[in-house]
């Protein structure tokens, strides 16, 4: 079995949470595609918020609360 196949087998045996963590690390290790600034503020902010939420899950809100806030902000009716 090739090293890549062995790694894939091991990775797929991880829990969903462990795989998600690994995906984040792998994505951060890649070079940005041509024309995309590697210091993109939006991506950096999204990664920062993701890490913050992992450290403090109580900061999160439910999808229902998010929906309510968006509707209130834009004046949309339920």
Short mmCIF file of N, CA and C in Angstrom, two decimals, residues 2-28:
data_model
loop_
_atom_site.label_atom_id
_atom_site.label_comp_id
_atom_site.label_asym_id
_atom_site.label_seq_id
_atom_site.Cartn_x
_atom_site.Cartn_y
_atom_site.Cartn_z
N UNK A 2 0.55 2.24 -0.82
CA UNK A 2 1.35 3.46 -0.90
C UNK A 2 1.18 4.30 0.37
N UNK A 3 2.12 5.19 0.57
CA UNK A 3 2.07 6.08 1.73
C UNK A 3 0.80 6.92 1.71
N UNK A 4 0.42 7.41 0.53
CA UNK A 4 -0.79 8.21 0.41
C UNK A 4 -2.02 7.39 0.77
N UNK A 5 -2.09 6.17 0.29
CA UNK A 5 -3.23 5.30 0.61
C UNK A 5 -3.29 5.00 2.10
N UNK A 6 -2.13 4.81 2.71
CA UNK A 6 -2.08 4.56 4.16
C UNK A 6 -2.56 5.79 4.93
N UNK A 7 -2.10 6.96 4.49
CA UNK A 7 -2.51 8.21 5.15
C UNK A 7 -4.02 8.40 5.01
N UNK A 8 -4.54 8.15 3.81
CA UNK A 8 -5.97 8.31 3.58
C UNK A 8 -6.77 7.37 4.48
N UNK A 9 -6.34 6.14 4.59
CA UNK A 9 -7.04 5.17 5.44
C UNK A 9 -7.04 5.64 6.90
N UNK A 10 -5.90 6.12 7.36
CA UNK A 10 -5.79 6.62 8.73
C UNK A 10 -6.67 7.85 8.94
N UNK A 11 -6.62 8.77 8.01
CA UNK A 11 -7.41 10.01 8.12
C UNK A 11 -8.90 9.70 8.15
N UNK A 12 -9.34 8.78 7.30
CA UNK A 12 -10.77 8.45 7.27
C UNK A 12 -11.23 7.72 8.52
N UNK A 13 -10.29 7.20 9.29
CA UNK A 13 -10.66 6.54 10.55
C UNK A 13 -10.81 7.53 11.70
N UNK A 14 -10.40 8.79 11.47
CA UNK A 14 -10.53 9.82 12.50
C UNK A 14 -11.99 10.23 12.68
N UNK A 15 -12.28 10.83 13.81
CA UNK A 15 -13.63 11.35 14.03
C UNK A 15 -13.86 12.54 13.11
N UNK A 16 -15.11 12.92 12.95
CA UNK A 16 -15.44 14.06 12.09
C UNK A 16 -14.75 15.33 12.60
N UNK A 17 -14.74 15.51 13.90
CA UNK A 17 -14.10 16.69 14.50
C UNK A 17 -12.60 16.70 14.21
N UNK A 18 -11.97 15.55 14.33
CA UNK A 18 -10.53 15.45 14.06
C UNK A 18 -10.23 15.71 12.58
N UNK A 19 -11.09 15.19 11.69
CA UNK A 19 -10.90 15.42 10.26
C UNK A 19 -11.07 16.90 9.92
N UNK A 20 -12.06 17.55 10.54
CA UNK A 20 -12.28 18.98 10.29
C UNK A 20 -11.07 19.80 10.74
N UNK A 21 -10.51 19.44 11.88
CA UNK A 21 -9.32 20.13 12.38
C UNK A 21 -8.16 19.94 11.41
N UNK A 22 -7.99 18.73 10.93
CA UNK A 22 -6.91 18.42 9.98
C UNK A 22 -7.11 19.17 8.67
N UNK A 23 -8.34 19.24 8.20
CA UNK A 23 -8.62 19.97 6.95
C UNK A 23 -8.19 21.43 7.09
N UNK A 24 -8.53 22.03 8.22
CA UNK A 24 -8.13 23.42 8.45
C UNK A 24 -6.62 23.60 8.38
N UNK A 25 -5.90 22.69 9.02
CA UNK A 25 -4.43 22.76 9.00
C UNK A 25 -3.90 22.57 7.58
N UNK A 26 -4.47 21.62 6.85
CA UNK A 26 -4.01 21.36 5.48
C UNK A 26 -4.29 22.56 4.58
N UNK A 27 -5.47 23.15 4.70
CA UNK A 27 -5.80 24.31 3.87
C UNK A 27 -4.86 25.48 4.16
N UNK A 28 -4.53 25.68 5.42
CA UNK A 28 -3.62 26.76 5.78
C UNK A 28 -2.21 26.50 5.25
#
